[in-house]
């Protein structure tokens, strides 16, 4: 399959029906409408904008996405309640750590506070861990502690309720940088969680999932996708360690980046919608699996994503860098998924 075919992504309703029939015991596909009829905002919703793989050294594409996202927010009079940064926050060197000029240029002014007057919840990606010459993880944690900033990263894994008043979603933010199976070559820039840290996080996650919750939705965010049609593919460790917990605990959504594209995957009988937003600025690369075979959606392009939250339903949308709608769906607390885009 050539890359052009793979980058053309929206599957037809008929194909989608055939592919998944029902995503879970309670899933259903609602009436589809044309893009022009898909509401860009949801009245009374709490709004989250998200990007992944954004902190590239060449900021041209990042700036284009940031500008398009800001224009979309202004045009639709959206007041974001949160910005999610889905990892690979800093590629390359972060000279000076918390004092690096990249914080101001690449984050504080790239996503300006007059547009994003809200917390920016971050997770850590593989490029954040890369030694260049040092890992940037400590600087990213320190920046959240030391500065008067929207940057929110209280620890490598953490949980929060959204919105703060009358919360509707419990979010669990995880560190998906799993230890490599083989020892690293001398001088490798790669760096990950240690095996002990990986186990600590898993025990913490299991305990969190056991905690009583009052929110109708439960969502997990991390950098690496559990399942992906992109070049990084499915993640064996996350499938082994996390996916059974998502199934058992009816996790509504899994938000990730890492592959530089936009995706939405559903699996029959699985309670979780897998939503990937990795088009925030880093170089793009081709999908490996045709989203017509496993989808319903995937596309290789720069863009951002928008999650609207109401007690009745979640609405998730992918946009290109000009704010053009690419894909949208809703999901109810009972797990019903309805595609809004044709
Ligand atoms: Fe990554």
Coordinates of C-alpha atoms and ligand atoms in Angstrom, one line a residue:
X1 CA 0.0 0.0 0.0
X2 CA 1.6 3.3 -1.0
X3 CA 1.8 6.2 1.5
X4 CA -0.7 8.3 -0.4
X5 CA -3.3 5.7 0.0
X6 CA -2.4 5.4 3.7
X7 CA -2.6 9.1 4.3
X8 CA -6.1 9.3 2.9
X9 CA -7.9 8.2 5.9
X10 CA -11.5 8.6 6.5
X11 CA -13.2 5.3 6.1
X12 CA -16.7 5.2 4.8
X13 CA -19.6 4.6 7.1
X14 CA -20.3 1.3 5.5
X15 CA -16.7 0.1 5.9
X16 CA -16.6 1.4 9.4
X17 CA -19.8 -0.5 10.3
X18 CA -18.3 -3.6 8.7
X19 CA -15.1 -3.2 10.5
X20 CA -16.2 -2.7 14.0
X21 CA -20.0 -3.4 14.0
X22 CA -20.1 -2.5 17.7
X23 CA -17.0 -1.4 19.5
X24 CA -18.3 -2.7 22.8
X25 CA -21.3 -4.3 24.2
X26 CA -22.9 -0.9 24.5
X27 CA -21.4 0.8 21.5
X28 CA -23.5 2.1 18.6
X29 CA -22.9 4.4 15.7
X30 CA -25.1 7.4 15.5
X31 CA -26.3 9.3 12.5
X32 CA -23.5 10.7 10.5
X33 CA -23.6 14.2 9.2
X34 CA -21.4 16.2 6.9
X35 CA -18.5 18.2 8.3
X36 CA -20.4 21.4 7.8
X37 CA -23.0 20.2 10.2
X38 CA -20.6 19.1 12.9
X39 CA -20.7 21.7 15.7
X40 CA -17.2 23.0 16.5
X41 CA -18.3 23.8 20.0
X42 CA -20.5 22.1 22.5
X43 CA -22.7 24.4 24.6
X44 CA -22.0 24.3 28.3
X45 CA -18.9 22.1 27.8
X46 CA -15.6 22.2 29.5
X47 CA -13.0 22.4 26.8
X48 CA -9.6 20.8 26.4
X49 CA -7.2 21.4 23.5
X50 CA -4.4 19.0 22.9
X51 CA -1.2 18.5 20.9
X52 CA 1.6 16.0 21.0
X53 CA 5.2 15.9 19.7
X54 CA 5.3 19.7 19.6
X55 CA 8.7 20.9 21.0
X56 CA 10.7 20.5 17.9
X57 CA 14.0 22.4 17.4
X58 CA 12.8 23.8 14.0
X59 CA 9.7 25.6 15.2
X60 CA 8.1 26.4 11.8
X61 CA 5.5 23.6 11.8
X62 CA 4.9 24.0 15.6
X63 CA 4.2 27.7 15.1
X64 CA 1.8 26.9 12.3
X65 CA -0.2 24.5 14.4
X66 CA -0.2 26.9 17.4
X67 CA -1.4 29.7 15.2
X68 CA -4.2 27.6 13.7
X69 CA -5.3 26.4 17.1
X70 CA -5.4 29.9 18.5
X71 CA -7.4 31.1 15.4
X72 CA -9.8 28.2 15.9
X73 CA -10.3 29.1 19.6
X74 CA -10.9 32.8 18.9
X75 CA -13.2 32.1 16.0
X76 CA -15.4 29.8 18.1
X77 CA -15.2 31.9 21.3
X78 CA -13.8 28.8 23.1
X79 CA -12.4 29.3 26.6
X80 CA -10.0 26.4 27.1
X81 CA -10.1 24.9 30.6
X82 CA -6.9 22.9 29.9
X83 CA -4.2 22.3 27.4
X84 CA -2.8 18.8 27.2
X85 CA 0.8 18.4 26.0
X86 CA 1.1 14.7 25.1
X87 CA 4.9 14.4 25.3
X88 CA 8.1 14.9 23.3
X89 CA 7.9 18.4 24.8
X90 CA 11.5 19.1 24.0
X91 CA 13.5 17.6 21.2
X92 CA 17.2 18.2 21.3
X93 CA 19.0 20.2 23.9
X94 CA 17.3 22.3 26.7
X95 CA 20.4 24.3 27.5
X96 CA 20.1 25.9 31.0
X97 CA 17.3 23.5 32.1
X98 CA 14.6 25.5 33.8
X99 CA 16.3 28.7 32.6
X100 CA 16.4 27.7 28.9
X101 CA 15.0 30.4 26.6
X102 CA 13.0 27.6 24.9
X103 CA 10.5 27.7 27.7
X104 CA 9.5 31.3 26.8
X105 CA 9.7 31.0 23.0
X106 CA 8.5 27.4 22.6
X107 CA 5.9 27.2 25.3
X108 CA 4.9 30.4 27.2
X109 CA 4.5 32.6 24.1
X110 CA 3.9 29.8 21.5
X111 CA 0.6 29.0 23.4
X112 CA -0.1 32.4 24.9
X113 CA -1.8 32.9 28.2
X114 CA -4.5 35.2 26.8
X115 CA -5.7 32.3 24.6
X116 CA -4.8 29.4 27.0
X117 CA -5.7 30.9 30.4
X118 CA -5.6 27.4 31.9
X119 CA -3.3 24.7 33.2
X120 CA -1.1 22.9 30.6
X121 CA -1.0 19.3 31.7
X122 CA 2.2 17.6 30.4
X123 CA 3.3 14.0 30.1
X124 CA 6.8 12.8 29.3
X125 CA 7.9 11.4 26.0
X126 CA 11.0 9.6 24.8
X127 CA 12.6 12.8 23.6
X128 CA 12.1 14.4 27.0
X129 CA 14.2 11.5 28.5
X130 CA 16.9 11.7 25.8
X131 CA 20.2 12.8 27.2
X132 CA 21.2 15.9 25.2
X133 CA 23.6 15.8 27.0
X134 CA 21.3 15.4 30.0
X135 CA 17.8 14.1 30.4
X136 CA 15.3 17.0 30.3
X137 CA 12.9 15.2 32.8
X138 CA 14.3 16.9 35.9
X139 CA 14.1 20.3 34.3
X140 CA 10.5 19.8 33.2
X141 CA 9.5 18.7 36.7
X142 CA 11.5 21.7 38.2
X143 CA 9.9 24.2 35.8
X144 CA 6.5 23.2 37.1
X145 CA 7.6 23.7 40.7
X146 CA 9.8 26.8 40.3
X147 CA 8.0 29.1 37.9
X148 CA 4.8 31.0 37.9
X149 CA 3.6 29.1 34.9
X150 CA 0.7 27.1 33.5
X151 CA 3.1 24.2 32.9
X152 CA 1.7 21.4 35.1
X153 CA 3.8 18.3 35.8
X154 CA 3.7 17.5 39.5
X155 CA 5.5 14.2 39.0
X156 CA 6.1 11.7 36.3
X157 CA 2.8 10.0 36.9
X158 CA -0.1 11.8 38.5
X159 CA -3.9 12.1 38.6
X160 CA -6.3 15.0 38.5
X161 CA -10.0 15.6 38.2
X162 CA -11.5 17.8 35.4
X163 CA -12.9 20.3 35.7
X164 CA -11.9 21.3 39.1
X165 CA -15.4 22.2 40.2
X166 CA -18.0 19.5 39.7
X167 CA -15.5 17.2 38.0
X168 CA -16.6 15.0 35.2
X169 CA -13.4 13.1 34.2
X170 CA -10.8 11.5 36.3
X171 CA -7.5 11.8 34.3
X172 CA -4.6 9.5 35.1
X173 CA -1.4 10.8 33.5
X174 CA 1.3 8.1 33.1
X175 CA 4.9 7.8 32.1
X176 CA 5.1 5.4 29.1
X177 CA 8.9 5.4 28.8
X178 CA 9.3 1.7 29.4
X179 CA 12.7 0.2 30.0
X180 CA 14.4 -1.3 26.9
X181 CA 14.5 -5.1 26.7
X182 CA 18.2 -5.1 25.8
X183 CA 21.0 -3.1 27.4
X184 CA 21.7 0.1 25.6
X185 CA 24.8 0.6 23.5
X186 CA 27.6 2.7 25.2
X187 CA 27.0 6.4 24.6
X188 CA 23.3 5.9 23.7
X189 CA 21.2 9.0 24.3
X190 CA 18.2 6.9 25.2
X191 CA 17.0 6.9 28.7
X192 CA 13.8 5.5 30.3
X193 CA 12.1 4.6 33.5
X194 CA 14.1 2.0 35.5
X195 CA 12.6 -1.4 35.9
X196 CA 11.9 -0.5 39.6
X197 CA 10.2 2.8 38.5
X198 CA 8.1 0.9 35.9
X199 CA 6.9 -1.5 38.6
X200 CA 6.2 1.3 41.1
X201 CA 4.1 3.1 38.6
X202 CA 2.1 0.0 37.8
X203 CA 1.4 -0.6 41.5
X204 CA 0.4 3.0 41.8
X205 CA -1.9 2.7 38.7
X206 CA -3.6 -0.4 40.1
X207 CA -4.2 1.4 43.4
X208 CA -5.6 4.5 41.7
X209 CA -8.0 2.4 39.7
X210 CA -9.3 0.9 42.9
X211 CA -10.0 4.3 44.4
X212 CA -13.7 5.2 44.5
X213 CA -14.6 7.7 41.8
X214 CA -17.6 10.0 41.4
X215 CA -16.8 11.1 37.8
X216 CA -18.8 9.5 34.9
X217 CA -15.6 9.3 32.8
X218 CA -12.1 7.8 33.4
X219 CA -9.3 8.7 31.0
X220 CA -5.6 7.9 30.7
X221 CA -3.0 10.1 29.0
X222 CA 0.6 9.2 28.2
X223 CA 3.0 9.7 25.3
X224 CA 3.3 6.2 23.7
X225 CA 0.2 4.7 22.1
X226 CA -0.9 1.3 23.3
X227 CA -2.2 0.7 19.7
X228 CA -1.1 2.7 16.7
X229 CA -1.4 2.5 12.9
X230 CA 1.8 4.6 12.7
X231 CA 5.4 3.5 12.3
X232 CA 5.9 2.8 16.0
X233 CA 3.0 0.3 16.0
X234 CA 1.4 -1.4 18.9
X235 CA 3.4 -1.4 22.2
X236 CA 3.8 -4.9 23.7
X237 CA 4.6 -3.7 27.2
X238 CA 1.7 -1.4 27.4
X239 CA -0.6 -4.1 26.0
X240 CA 0.6 -6.5 28.6
X241 CA 0.7 -4.1 31.6
X242 CA -2.0 -1.5 31.0
X243 CA -4.5 -2.7 28.5
X244 CA -6.1 -5.4 30.8
X245 CA -6.5 -2.6 33.5
X246 CA -8.2 -0.4 30.9
X247 CA -10.6 -3.2 30.0
X248 CA -11.3 -4.1 33.6
X249 CA -11.9 -0.6 34.8
X250 CA -13.8 0.7 31.7
X251 CA -11.4 3.4 30.8
X252 CA -13.3 5.7 28.5
X253 CA -10.3 7.2 26.6
X254 CA -6.6 6.7 26.1
X255 CA -4.9 9.9 24.8
X256 CA -1.4 9.6 23.3
X257 CA 1.1 11.0 20.8
X258 CA 4.5 9.6 19.7
X259 CA 3.5 8.8 16.1
X260 CA 3.4 12.0 14.2
X261 CA -0.1 11.9 12.9
X262 CA -3.7 12.0 14.1
X263 CA -5.6 8.7 14.8
X264 CA -8.7 7.3 16.4
X265 CA -8.9 3.5 16.9
X266 CA -11.8 1.4 18.2
X267 CA -11.8 -2.3 18.9
X268 CA -14.8 -4.6 19.2
X269 CA -15.6 -5.4 22.8
X270 CA -13.0 -2.9 24.1
X271 CA -14.4 -0.1 26.4
X272 CA -11.6 2.3 25.5
X273 CA -11.3 4.7 22.6
X274 CA -7.7 5.2 21.5
X275 CA -7.1 8.8 20.4
X276 CA -3.7 9.9 19.1
X277 CA -2.7 13.5 18.6
X278 CA 0.9 13.6 17.5
X279 CA 0.9 16.4 14.8
X280 CA 2.0 19.3 17.0
X281 CA 5.2 20.2 15.1
X282 CA 7.8 17.4 14.7
X283 CA 8.5 15.9 11.2
X284 CA 5.7 13.7 9.9
X285 CA 6.0 10.1 8.7
X286 CA 3.8 7.6 6.9
X287 CA 1.2 5.4 8.6
X288 CA 1.9 1.7 8.4
X289 CA -1.6 0.3 8.7
X290 CA -4.4 1.5 6.5
X291 CA -7.0 3.1 8.7
X292 CA -9.6 1.6 6.5
X293 CA -8.5 -1.8 7.9
X294 CA -8.2 -0.7 11.5
X295 CA -9.7 2.7 12.4
X296 CA -12.0 4.5 12.0
X297 CA -9.5 7.3 11.4
X298 CA -5.8 8.0 10.8
X299 CA -4.0 10.7 8.8
X300 CA -0.4 11.9 8.4
X301 CA -0.5 15.6 8.9
X302 CA 0.1 18.5 11.3
X303 CA -2.8 19.4 13.5
X304 CA -4.3 19.6 17.0
X305 CA -7.3 18.0 18.8
X306 CA -10.2 19.2 20.9
X307 CA -12.1 17.4 23.6
X308 CA -15.4 18.9 24.9
X309 CA -16.8 17.5 28.1
X310 CA -20.4 17.5 29.3
X311 CA -22.2 15.1 31.7
X312 CA -24.1 13.7 28.7
X313 CA -21.2 13.0 26.3
X314 CA -17.6 13.6 25.3
X315 CA -16.9 15.1 21.9
X316 CA -13.5 14.6 20.3
X317 CA -12.3 16.3 17.2
X318 CA -9.1 16.3 15.1
X319 CA -8.2 19.4 13.1
X320 CA -5.5 20.2 10.6
X321 CA -3.1 23.1 11.2
X322 CA -5.5 25.6 9.7
X323 CA -8.4 24.6 12.0
X324 CA -10.1 22.5 9.3
X325 CA -12.1 19.6 10.8
X326 CA -10.9 16.2 9.9
X327 CA -12.7 13.7 12.2
X328 CA -15.1 13.9 15.1
X329 CA -17.0 11.5 17.4
X330 CA -19.0 11.5 20.6
X331 CA -18.9 9.0 23.5
X332 CA -21.4 8.7 26.3
X333 CA -20.6 7.6 29.9
X334 CA -22.2 4.2 29.0
X335 CA -19.6 3.8 26.2
X336 CA -21.7 4.6 23.1
X337 CA -19.6 5.9 20.3
X338 CA -21.1 7.9 17.4
X339 CA -19.1 9.2 14.5
X340 CA -19.9 12.7 13.5
X341 CA -17.7 13.0 10.4
X342 CA -18.3 11.2 7.2
Ligands
LIG1 FE1 7.9 10.2 20.9

